[in-house]
XYZ file of C-alpha atoms in Angstrom:
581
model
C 0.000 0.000 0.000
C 2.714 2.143 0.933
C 4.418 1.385 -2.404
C 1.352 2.072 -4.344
C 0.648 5.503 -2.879
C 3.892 6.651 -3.111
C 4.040 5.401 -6.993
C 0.808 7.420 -6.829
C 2.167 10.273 -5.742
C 5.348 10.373 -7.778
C 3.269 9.786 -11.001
C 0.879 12.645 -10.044
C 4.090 14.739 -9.700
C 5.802 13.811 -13.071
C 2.023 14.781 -14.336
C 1.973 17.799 -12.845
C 5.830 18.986 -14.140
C 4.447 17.936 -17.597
C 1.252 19.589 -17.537
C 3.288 22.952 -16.333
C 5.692 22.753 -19.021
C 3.559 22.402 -21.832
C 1.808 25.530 -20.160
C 4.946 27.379 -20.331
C 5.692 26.567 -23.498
C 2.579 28.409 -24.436
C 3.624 32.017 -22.247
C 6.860 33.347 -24.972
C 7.636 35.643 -21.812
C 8.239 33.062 -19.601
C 9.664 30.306 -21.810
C 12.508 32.642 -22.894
C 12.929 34.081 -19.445
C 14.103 30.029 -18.857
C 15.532 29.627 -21.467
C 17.871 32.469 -20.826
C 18.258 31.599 -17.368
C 19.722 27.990 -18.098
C 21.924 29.975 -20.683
C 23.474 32.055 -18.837
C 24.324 29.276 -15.765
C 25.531 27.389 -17.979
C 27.723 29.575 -19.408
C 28.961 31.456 -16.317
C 28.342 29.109 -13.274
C 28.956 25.128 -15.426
C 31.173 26.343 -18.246
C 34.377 27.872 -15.643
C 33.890 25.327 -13.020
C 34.294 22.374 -15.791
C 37.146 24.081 -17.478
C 39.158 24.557 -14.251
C 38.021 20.725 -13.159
C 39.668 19.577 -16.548
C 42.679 21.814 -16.507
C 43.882 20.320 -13.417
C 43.356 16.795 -14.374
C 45.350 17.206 -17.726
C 48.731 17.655 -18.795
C 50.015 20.344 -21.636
C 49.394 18.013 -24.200
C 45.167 17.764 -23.160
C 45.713 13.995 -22.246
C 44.297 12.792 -18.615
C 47.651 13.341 -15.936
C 47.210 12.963 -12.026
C 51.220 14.126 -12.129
C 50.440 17.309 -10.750
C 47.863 15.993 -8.120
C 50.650 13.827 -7.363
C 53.518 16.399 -6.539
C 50.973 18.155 -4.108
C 50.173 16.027 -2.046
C 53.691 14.577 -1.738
C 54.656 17.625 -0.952
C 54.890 18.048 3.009
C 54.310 22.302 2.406
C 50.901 21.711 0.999
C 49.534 19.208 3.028
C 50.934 21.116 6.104
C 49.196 24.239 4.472
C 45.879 22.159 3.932
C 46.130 20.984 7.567
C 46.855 24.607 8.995
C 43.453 26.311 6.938
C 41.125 23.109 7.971
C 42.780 23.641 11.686
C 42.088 27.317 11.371
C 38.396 27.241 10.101
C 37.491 24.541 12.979
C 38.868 27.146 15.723
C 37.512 29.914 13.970
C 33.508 28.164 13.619
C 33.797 26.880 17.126
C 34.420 30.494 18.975
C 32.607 32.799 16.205
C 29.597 30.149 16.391
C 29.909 30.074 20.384
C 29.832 34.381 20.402
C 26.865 34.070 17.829
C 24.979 31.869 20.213
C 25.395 33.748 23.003
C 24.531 37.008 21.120
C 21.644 35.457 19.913
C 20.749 34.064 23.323
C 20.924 37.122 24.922
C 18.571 38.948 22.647
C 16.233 36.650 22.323
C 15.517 35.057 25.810
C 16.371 37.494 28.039
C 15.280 41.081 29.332
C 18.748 43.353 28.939
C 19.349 46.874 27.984
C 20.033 48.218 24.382
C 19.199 45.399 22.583
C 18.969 47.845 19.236
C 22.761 48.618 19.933
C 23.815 44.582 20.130
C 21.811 43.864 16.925
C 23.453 46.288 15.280
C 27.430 45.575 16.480
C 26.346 41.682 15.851
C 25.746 42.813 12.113
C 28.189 45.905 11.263
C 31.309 43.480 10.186
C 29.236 42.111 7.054
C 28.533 45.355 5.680
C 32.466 46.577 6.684
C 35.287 46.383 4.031
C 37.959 44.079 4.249
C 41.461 44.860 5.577
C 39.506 46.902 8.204
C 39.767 44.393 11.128
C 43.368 43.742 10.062
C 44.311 47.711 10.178
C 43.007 47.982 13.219
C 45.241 44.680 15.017
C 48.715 46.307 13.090
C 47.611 50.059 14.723
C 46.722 48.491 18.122
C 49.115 46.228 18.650
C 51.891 46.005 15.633
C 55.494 47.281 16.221
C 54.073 50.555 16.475
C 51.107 50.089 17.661
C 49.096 52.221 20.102
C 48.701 49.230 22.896
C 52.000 47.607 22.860
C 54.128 50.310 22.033
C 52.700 53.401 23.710
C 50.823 51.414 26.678
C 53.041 48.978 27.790
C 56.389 49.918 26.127
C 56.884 46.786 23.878
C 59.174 47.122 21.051
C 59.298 45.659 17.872
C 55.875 43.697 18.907
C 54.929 41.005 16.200
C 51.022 40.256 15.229
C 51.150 38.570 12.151
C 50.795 35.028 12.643
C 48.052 32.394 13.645
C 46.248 34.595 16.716
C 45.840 37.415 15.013
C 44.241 35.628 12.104
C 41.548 33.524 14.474
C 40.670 37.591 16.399
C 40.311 38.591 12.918
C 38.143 36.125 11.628
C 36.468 35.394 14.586
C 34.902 39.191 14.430
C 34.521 38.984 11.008
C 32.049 36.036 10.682
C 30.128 35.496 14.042
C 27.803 37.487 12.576
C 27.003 35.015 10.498
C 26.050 32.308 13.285
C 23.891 34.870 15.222
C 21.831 35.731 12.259
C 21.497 31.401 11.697
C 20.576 31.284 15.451
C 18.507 34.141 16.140
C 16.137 33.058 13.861
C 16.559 29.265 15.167
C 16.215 30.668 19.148
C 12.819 32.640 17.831
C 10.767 29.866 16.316
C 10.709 27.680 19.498
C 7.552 27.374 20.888
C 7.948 29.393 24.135
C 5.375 26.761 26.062
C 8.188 24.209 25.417
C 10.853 26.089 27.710
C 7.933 26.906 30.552
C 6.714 23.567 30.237
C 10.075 22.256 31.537
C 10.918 25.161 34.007
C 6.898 24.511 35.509
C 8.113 21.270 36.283
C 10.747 22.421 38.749
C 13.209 22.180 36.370
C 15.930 25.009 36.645
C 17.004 27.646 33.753
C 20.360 25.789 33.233
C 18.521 22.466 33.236
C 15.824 23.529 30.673
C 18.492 25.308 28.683
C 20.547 22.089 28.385
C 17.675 19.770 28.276
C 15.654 21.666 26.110
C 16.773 24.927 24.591
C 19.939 23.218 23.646
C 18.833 20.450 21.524
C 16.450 22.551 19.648
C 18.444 24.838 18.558
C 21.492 22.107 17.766
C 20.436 22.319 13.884
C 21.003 26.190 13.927
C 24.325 25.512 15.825
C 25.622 23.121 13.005
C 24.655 25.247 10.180
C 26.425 28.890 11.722
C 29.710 26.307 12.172
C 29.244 24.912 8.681
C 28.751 28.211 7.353
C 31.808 30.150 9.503
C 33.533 27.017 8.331
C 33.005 27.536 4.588
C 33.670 31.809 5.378
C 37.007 30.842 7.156
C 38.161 28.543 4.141
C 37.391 31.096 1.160
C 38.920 34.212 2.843
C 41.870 35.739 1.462
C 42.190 39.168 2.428
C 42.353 38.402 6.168
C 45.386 35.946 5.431
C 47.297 37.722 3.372
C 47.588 40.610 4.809
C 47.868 39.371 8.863
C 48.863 35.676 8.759
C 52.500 36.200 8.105
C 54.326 32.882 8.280
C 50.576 31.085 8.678
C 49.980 30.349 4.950
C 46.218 29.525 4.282
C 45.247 27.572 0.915
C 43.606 30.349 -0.680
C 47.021 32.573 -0.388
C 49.233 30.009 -1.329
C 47.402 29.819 -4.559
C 47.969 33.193 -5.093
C 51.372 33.062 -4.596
C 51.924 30.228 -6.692
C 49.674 31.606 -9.779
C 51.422 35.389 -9.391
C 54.960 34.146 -7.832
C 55.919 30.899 -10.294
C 53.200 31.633 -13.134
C 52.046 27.748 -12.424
C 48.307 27.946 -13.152
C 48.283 24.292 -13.564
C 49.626 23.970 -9.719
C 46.875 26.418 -8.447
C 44.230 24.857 -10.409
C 44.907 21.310 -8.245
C 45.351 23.465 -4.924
C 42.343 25.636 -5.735
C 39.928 22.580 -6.641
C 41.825 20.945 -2.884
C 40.394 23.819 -1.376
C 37.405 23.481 -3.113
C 36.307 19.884 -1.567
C 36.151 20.577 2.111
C 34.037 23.994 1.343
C 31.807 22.153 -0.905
C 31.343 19.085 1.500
C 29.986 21.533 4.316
C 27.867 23.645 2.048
C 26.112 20.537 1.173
C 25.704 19.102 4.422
C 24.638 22.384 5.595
C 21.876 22.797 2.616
C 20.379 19.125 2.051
C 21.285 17.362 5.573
C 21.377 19.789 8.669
C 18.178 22.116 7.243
C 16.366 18.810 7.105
C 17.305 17.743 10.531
C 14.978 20.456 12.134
C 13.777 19.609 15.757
C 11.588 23.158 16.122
C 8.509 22.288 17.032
C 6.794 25.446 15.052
C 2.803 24.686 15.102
C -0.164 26.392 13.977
C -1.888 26.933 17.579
C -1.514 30.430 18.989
C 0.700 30.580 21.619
C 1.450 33.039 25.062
C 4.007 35.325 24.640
C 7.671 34.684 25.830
C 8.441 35.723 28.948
C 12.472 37.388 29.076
C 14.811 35.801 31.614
C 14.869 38.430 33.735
C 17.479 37.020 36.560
C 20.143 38.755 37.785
C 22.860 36.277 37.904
C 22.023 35.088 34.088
C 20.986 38.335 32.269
C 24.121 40.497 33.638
C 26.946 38.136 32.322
C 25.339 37.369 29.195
C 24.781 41.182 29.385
C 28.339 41.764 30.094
C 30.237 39.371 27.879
C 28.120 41.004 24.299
C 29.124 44.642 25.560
C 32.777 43.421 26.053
C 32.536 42.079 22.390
C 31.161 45.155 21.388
C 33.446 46.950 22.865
C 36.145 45.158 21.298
C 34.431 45.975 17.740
C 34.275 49.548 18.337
C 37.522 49.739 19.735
C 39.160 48.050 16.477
C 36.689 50.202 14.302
C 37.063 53.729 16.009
C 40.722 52.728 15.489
C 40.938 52.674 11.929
C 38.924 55.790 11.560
C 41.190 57.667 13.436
C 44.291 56.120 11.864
C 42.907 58.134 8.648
C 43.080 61.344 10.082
C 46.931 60.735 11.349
C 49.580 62.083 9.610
C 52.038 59.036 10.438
C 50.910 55.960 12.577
C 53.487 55.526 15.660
C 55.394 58.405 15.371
C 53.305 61.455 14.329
C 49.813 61.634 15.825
C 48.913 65.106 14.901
C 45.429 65.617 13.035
C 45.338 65.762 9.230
C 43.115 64.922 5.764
C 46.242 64.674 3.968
C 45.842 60.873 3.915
C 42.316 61.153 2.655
C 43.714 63.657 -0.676
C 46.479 61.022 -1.289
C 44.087 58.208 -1.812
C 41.432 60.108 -3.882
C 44.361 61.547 -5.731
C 46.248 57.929 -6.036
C 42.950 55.876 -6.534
C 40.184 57.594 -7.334
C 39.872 55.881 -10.632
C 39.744 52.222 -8.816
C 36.907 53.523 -6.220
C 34.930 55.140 -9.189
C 35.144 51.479 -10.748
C 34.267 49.766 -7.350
C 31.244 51.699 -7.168
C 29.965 51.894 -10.919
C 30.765 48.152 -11.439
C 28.724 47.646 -8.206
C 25.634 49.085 -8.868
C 25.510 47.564 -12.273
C 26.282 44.404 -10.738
C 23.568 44.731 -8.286
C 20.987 45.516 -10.231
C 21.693 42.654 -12.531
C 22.231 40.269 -9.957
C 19.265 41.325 -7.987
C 16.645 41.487 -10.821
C 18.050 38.298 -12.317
C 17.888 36.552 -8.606
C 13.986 37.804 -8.426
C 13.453 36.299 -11.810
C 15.122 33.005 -10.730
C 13.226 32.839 -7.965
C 10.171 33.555 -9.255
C 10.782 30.545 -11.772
C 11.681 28.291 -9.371
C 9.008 29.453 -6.349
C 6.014 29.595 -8.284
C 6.354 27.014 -11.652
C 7.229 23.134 -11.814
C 8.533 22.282 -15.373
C 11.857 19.854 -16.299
C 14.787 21.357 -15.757
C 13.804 23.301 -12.443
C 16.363 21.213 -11.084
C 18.946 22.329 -13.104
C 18.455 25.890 -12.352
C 17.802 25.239 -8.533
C 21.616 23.882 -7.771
C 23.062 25.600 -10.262
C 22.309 29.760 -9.348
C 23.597 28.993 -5.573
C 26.656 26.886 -6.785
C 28.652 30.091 -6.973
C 27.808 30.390 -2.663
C 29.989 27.423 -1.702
C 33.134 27.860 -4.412
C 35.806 29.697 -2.518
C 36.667 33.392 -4.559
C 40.332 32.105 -5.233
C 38.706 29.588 -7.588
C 36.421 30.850 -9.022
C 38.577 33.708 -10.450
C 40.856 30.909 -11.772
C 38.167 29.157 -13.492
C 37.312 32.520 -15.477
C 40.889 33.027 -16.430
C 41.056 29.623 -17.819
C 37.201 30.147 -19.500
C 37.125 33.930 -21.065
C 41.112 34.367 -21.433
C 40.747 32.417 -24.983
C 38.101 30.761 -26.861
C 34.817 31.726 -27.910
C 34.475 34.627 -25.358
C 37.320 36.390 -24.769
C 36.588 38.411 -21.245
C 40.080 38.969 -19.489
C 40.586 42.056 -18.375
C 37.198 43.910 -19.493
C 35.157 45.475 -16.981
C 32.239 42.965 -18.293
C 33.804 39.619 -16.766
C 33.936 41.618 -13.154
C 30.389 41.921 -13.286
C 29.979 38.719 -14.272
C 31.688 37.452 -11.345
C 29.932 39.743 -9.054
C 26.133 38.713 -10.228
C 26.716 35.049 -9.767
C 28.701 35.190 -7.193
C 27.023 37.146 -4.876
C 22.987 36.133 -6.504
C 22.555 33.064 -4.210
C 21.849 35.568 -1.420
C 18.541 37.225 -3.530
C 17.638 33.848 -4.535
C 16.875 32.647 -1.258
C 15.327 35.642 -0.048
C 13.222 35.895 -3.115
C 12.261 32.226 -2.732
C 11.089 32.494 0.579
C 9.025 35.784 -0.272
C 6.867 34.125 -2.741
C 6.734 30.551 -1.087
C 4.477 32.812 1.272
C 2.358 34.744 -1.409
C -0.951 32.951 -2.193
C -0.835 31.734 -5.770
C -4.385 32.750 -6.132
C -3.386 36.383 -6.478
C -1.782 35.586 -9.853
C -4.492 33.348 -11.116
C -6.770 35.968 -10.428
C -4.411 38.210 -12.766
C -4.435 35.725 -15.260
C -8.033 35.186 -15.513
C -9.177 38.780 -15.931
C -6.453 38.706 -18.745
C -2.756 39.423 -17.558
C 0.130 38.015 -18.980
C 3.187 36.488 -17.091
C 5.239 39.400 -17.495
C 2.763 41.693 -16.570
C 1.466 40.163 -13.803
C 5.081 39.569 -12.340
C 5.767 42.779 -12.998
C 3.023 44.506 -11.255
C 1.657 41.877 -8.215
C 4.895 39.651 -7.958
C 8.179 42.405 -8.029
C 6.108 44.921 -5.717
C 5.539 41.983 -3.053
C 9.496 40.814 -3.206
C 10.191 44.421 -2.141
C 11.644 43.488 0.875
C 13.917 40.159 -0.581
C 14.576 42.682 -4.179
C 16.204 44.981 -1.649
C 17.993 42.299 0.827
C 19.389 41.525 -2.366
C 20.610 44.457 -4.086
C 22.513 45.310 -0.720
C 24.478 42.214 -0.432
C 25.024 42.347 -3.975
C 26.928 45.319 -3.898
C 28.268 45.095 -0.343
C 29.940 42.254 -1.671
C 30.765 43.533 -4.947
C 32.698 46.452 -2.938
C 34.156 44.827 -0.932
C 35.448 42.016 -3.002
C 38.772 40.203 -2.659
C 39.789 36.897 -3.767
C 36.862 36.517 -6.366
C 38.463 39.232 -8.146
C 42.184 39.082 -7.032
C 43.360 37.205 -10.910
C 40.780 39.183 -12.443
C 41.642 43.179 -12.525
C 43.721 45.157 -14.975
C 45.241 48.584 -15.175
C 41.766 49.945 -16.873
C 40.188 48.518 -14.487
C 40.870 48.099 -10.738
C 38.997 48.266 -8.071
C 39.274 49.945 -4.676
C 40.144 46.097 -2.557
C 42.695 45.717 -5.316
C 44.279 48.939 -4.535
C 43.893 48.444 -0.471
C 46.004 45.425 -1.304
C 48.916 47.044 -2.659
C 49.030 49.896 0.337
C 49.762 47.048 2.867
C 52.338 45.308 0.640
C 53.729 48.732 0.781
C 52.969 49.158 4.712
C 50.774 52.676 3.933
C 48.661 51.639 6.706
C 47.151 55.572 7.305
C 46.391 55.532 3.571
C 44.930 52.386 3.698
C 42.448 53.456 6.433
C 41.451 56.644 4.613
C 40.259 54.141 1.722
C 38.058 52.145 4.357
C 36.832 54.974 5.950
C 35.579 56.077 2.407
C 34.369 52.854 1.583
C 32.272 52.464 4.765
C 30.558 55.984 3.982
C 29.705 54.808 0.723
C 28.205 51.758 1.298
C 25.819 53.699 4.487
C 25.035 56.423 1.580
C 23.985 53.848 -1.322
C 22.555 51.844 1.329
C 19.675 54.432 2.244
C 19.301 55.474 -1.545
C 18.706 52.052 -2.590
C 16.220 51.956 0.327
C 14.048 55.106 -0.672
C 14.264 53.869 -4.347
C 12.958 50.689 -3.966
C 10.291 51.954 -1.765
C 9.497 54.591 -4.238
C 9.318 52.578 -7.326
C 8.225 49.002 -5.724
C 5.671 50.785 -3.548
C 2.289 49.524 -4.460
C 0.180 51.765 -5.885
C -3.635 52.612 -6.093
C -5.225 54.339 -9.201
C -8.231 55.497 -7.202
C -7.307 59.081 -6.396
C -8.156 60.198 -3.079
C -11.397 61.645 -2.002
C -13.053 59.318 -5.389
C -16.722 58.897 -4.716
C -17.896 55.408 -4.946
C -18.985 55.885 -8.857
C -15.146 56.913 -9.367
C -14.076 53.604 -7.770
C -16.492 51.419 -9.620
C -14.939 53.073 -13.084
C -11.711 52.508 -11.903
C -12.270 49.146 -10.784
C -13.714 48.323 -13.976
């Protein structure tokens, strides 16, 4: 019986999928809209990552060759390097997740002070720059730095190495668990927790007992995820981790340094693996393992902790983080305005007229490649979304796996696979500012995707039928019911998309030319040249540009997304009826 009904079911399924494409295949709109969609991932997303899978496996004649495989990993330097970045992203996901939890704990469960101000420090370091965190250990705590030089008296203090890295990092992505967790801590059923404490159980007994394994699946998704963020970053190594080589800089080095691309191609797909092992474990495996019980009943509100001697040093430990945050941030703000870290502190804007002056062409580029970017990756994410949300047709599939691929591949290879897949060929990209949008759409689209995805799984598909039957088309009715109700996701989007695209590193690292850098790029080059005041006059820019385009994109998409009403105010009820008509 079970057998049959499930036969039943998967047969009433395939019937379904066919019935939907033949649909489509009536609506031009949306046909080509797929059509264009599979297009363009397979030509941006399948296309590189095949071409850098089959460089590495091949020798300079184009026949099959494990030789270079080989070398690596009987080379002790790369499998100690491989050992030091998996050691580093376990440390790294254990304390950023354990900071994220408690973060999320504290704002979620119990009654504390200026909760505003801990939602906001738990989120500032994704919309930062790079090299920020990394200015801000050299000027606090480097040979000249304002801690262990002026404070204590230290001389010729070294901070490059493995701690610095794990501080770094640590700040950089526990954001990312509390945002995972947060959500995890607010769906459970608050009757669960006073069920327990009701019973005489204590808050440290419920919290283990209860709170604890319910929010276990949010837990191993913020380490899988800080996991996958500590593998792919570059900027943070390669500018603080000194003698601690990570995977993603020793490909650099080896692709820049030796001109071996064949060498970089077997590290880069090496680092690959272990990033796209957790990103699927995290996706198809932990987000089924869900223990929330989330029901339909109404329930009482939560009631905060509100104890002394469990509020106060959860209280306590977020402000010290904070703290920390705006200590390291205030830092490198102020490092802009000094004439010469360490030795001169007196007040100028002379650093702030040498990078404009020196760079004003690779910020201009950061910013106009950006929004273009953005706007393409966050219309084409609503699109995909829309697609996938709200139609069932063969090859949904395709389009589903392939448009967040670009999420779990690490930057360092993905700009190596478009170096190997648009520097000859067909398409010949290298070096235009086209393939840097490229990169930035589909790498950074996932993001919009998901958010857009989620939006319309919760819109009623009644409210497009209803468009349909009083005549609509696809695009029309997308246009005008769908886009205005992904407001929210189209604008979640178009934020990370060129947050990211700003503030790109490693995607992009192989991928710049003289016409066209960008801002990171140039950030890159001060430290190699230790201009660490200049460097900070560059983030301080780039931080006040991203808050600026930030609240435009905001009142624009609010503007223009808005929904509107053609009944002018004050209509009588015959006006109505003629409009409604």
């Amino acid at each position: 019986m079970a057998n049959a009904a499930g036969s039943g079911g998967k047969s009433a399924a395939r019937l379904k999928r066919r019935n939907e494409t033949k649909m489509i295949m009536r609506q031009p709109i949306m046909l080509v809209a797929i059509l264009a969609v599979i297009v363009l991932l397979l030509l941006f997303v399948v296309y590189p990552l095949v071409k850098v899978l089959l460089f590495s496996l091949t020798d300079e004649t184009g026949a099959f060759s494990l030789a270079t495989a080989a070398e690596i990993f009987s080379t002790s330097r790369y499998l100690k390097t491989f050992g030091r970045t998996m050691l580093l992203g376990v440390i790294v996901a254990v304390i950023a997740t354990f900071i994220g939890y408690v973060f999320a704990y504290t704002i979620t469960r119990t009654n504390v002070p200026c909760k505003g101000f801990l939602k906001t420090i738990a989120t500032l370091p994704i919309l930062s720059p790079p090299f920020i965190l990394c200015l801000s250990i050299i000027f606090l705590f480097g040979r000249q730095g304002l801690i262990t030089k002026s404070l204590l008296g230290i001389e010729g203090n070294d901070v490059y190495g493995m701690g610095s890295l794990i501080v770094v990092q640590v700040l950089s992505f526990f954001p990312i668990a509390y945002m995972t967790l947060s959500g995890i801590l607010s769906s459970i059923d608050a009757s669960v927790e006073d069920a327990a404490c009701n019973m005489g159980a204590s808050r440290w007994h419920t919290f283990w007992t209860v709170t604890f394994p319910l929010s276990l699946p949010g837990i191993i998704s913020g380490c899988l995820l800080v996991f996958i963020q500590s593998l792919e970053d570059f900027s943070n190594p390669a500018t603080i981790g000194g003698d601690f080589t990570t995977l993603s800089v020793e490909v650099y080095q080896i692709i820049t340094g030796s001109y071996d691309m064949q060498k970089g191609s077997v590290l880069a797909l090496l680092m690959l693996v272990p990033t796209m092992v957790a990103y699927l474990l995290n996706k198809y495996w932990v987000n089924k393992k869900s223990f929330v019980t989330v029901t339909g009943k109404p329930t009482q509100a939560r009631k905060l902790i509100d104890e002394a001697h469990i509020k106060w040093p959860l209280f306590i430990f977020c402000m010290l983080v904070a703290a920390v945050i705006i200590l390291f941030y205030g830092t490198v703000v102020f490092g802009s305005f000094v004439t010469t870290w360490g030795y001169n502190y007196a007040l100028t804007l002379d650093q702030y007229g040498r990078a404009l002056q020196q760079g004003w062409d690779s910020l201009r580029n950061s910013i106009v490649l950006g929004l273009v970017a953005a706007l393409i990756g966050g219309l084409l994410g609503m699109v995909i979304a829309y697609i996938t949300a709200k139609r069932d047709y063969y090859g949904k599939r395709f389009i589903e796996v392939s448009s967040v691929l670009m999420f779990a591949v690490p930057g360092t290879v993905l700009g190596i696979a478009y170096i190997l897949a648009f520097n000859t060929g067909f398409l010949v990209l290298t070096g235009t500012a086209t393939i840097l949008v490229i990169v930035f759409v589909f790498r950074n689209m996932p993001v919009a995707i998901e958010s857009g995805t989620t939006t319309l799984l919760q819109i009623d598909n009644s409210i497009e039928e209803a468009s349909t039957i009083l005549g609509a088309g696809s695009g029309y009715s997308f246009r005008r019911i769908s886009l205005p109700m992904l407001r929210n996701a189209f604008f979640s989007g178009l934020v990370y998309s060129f947050v990211k695209a700003i503030t790109a590193v490693s995607a992009i690292i192989f991928l710049v030319s003289p016409r066209w850098d960008l801002v990171t790029s140039k950030i890159y080059t001060l430290f190699d040249q230790a201009k660490y005041s200049q460097a900070a006059a560059f983030v301080t820019m780039m931080v006040i540009i991203l808050l600026v385009f930030i609240g435009i994109f905001n009142g624009l998409i609010n503007l223009l997304l808005a929904p509107r009403s053609r009944v002018p105010k004050g209509a009588g009820i015959h006006e109505k009826t003629e409009e409604t008509k």
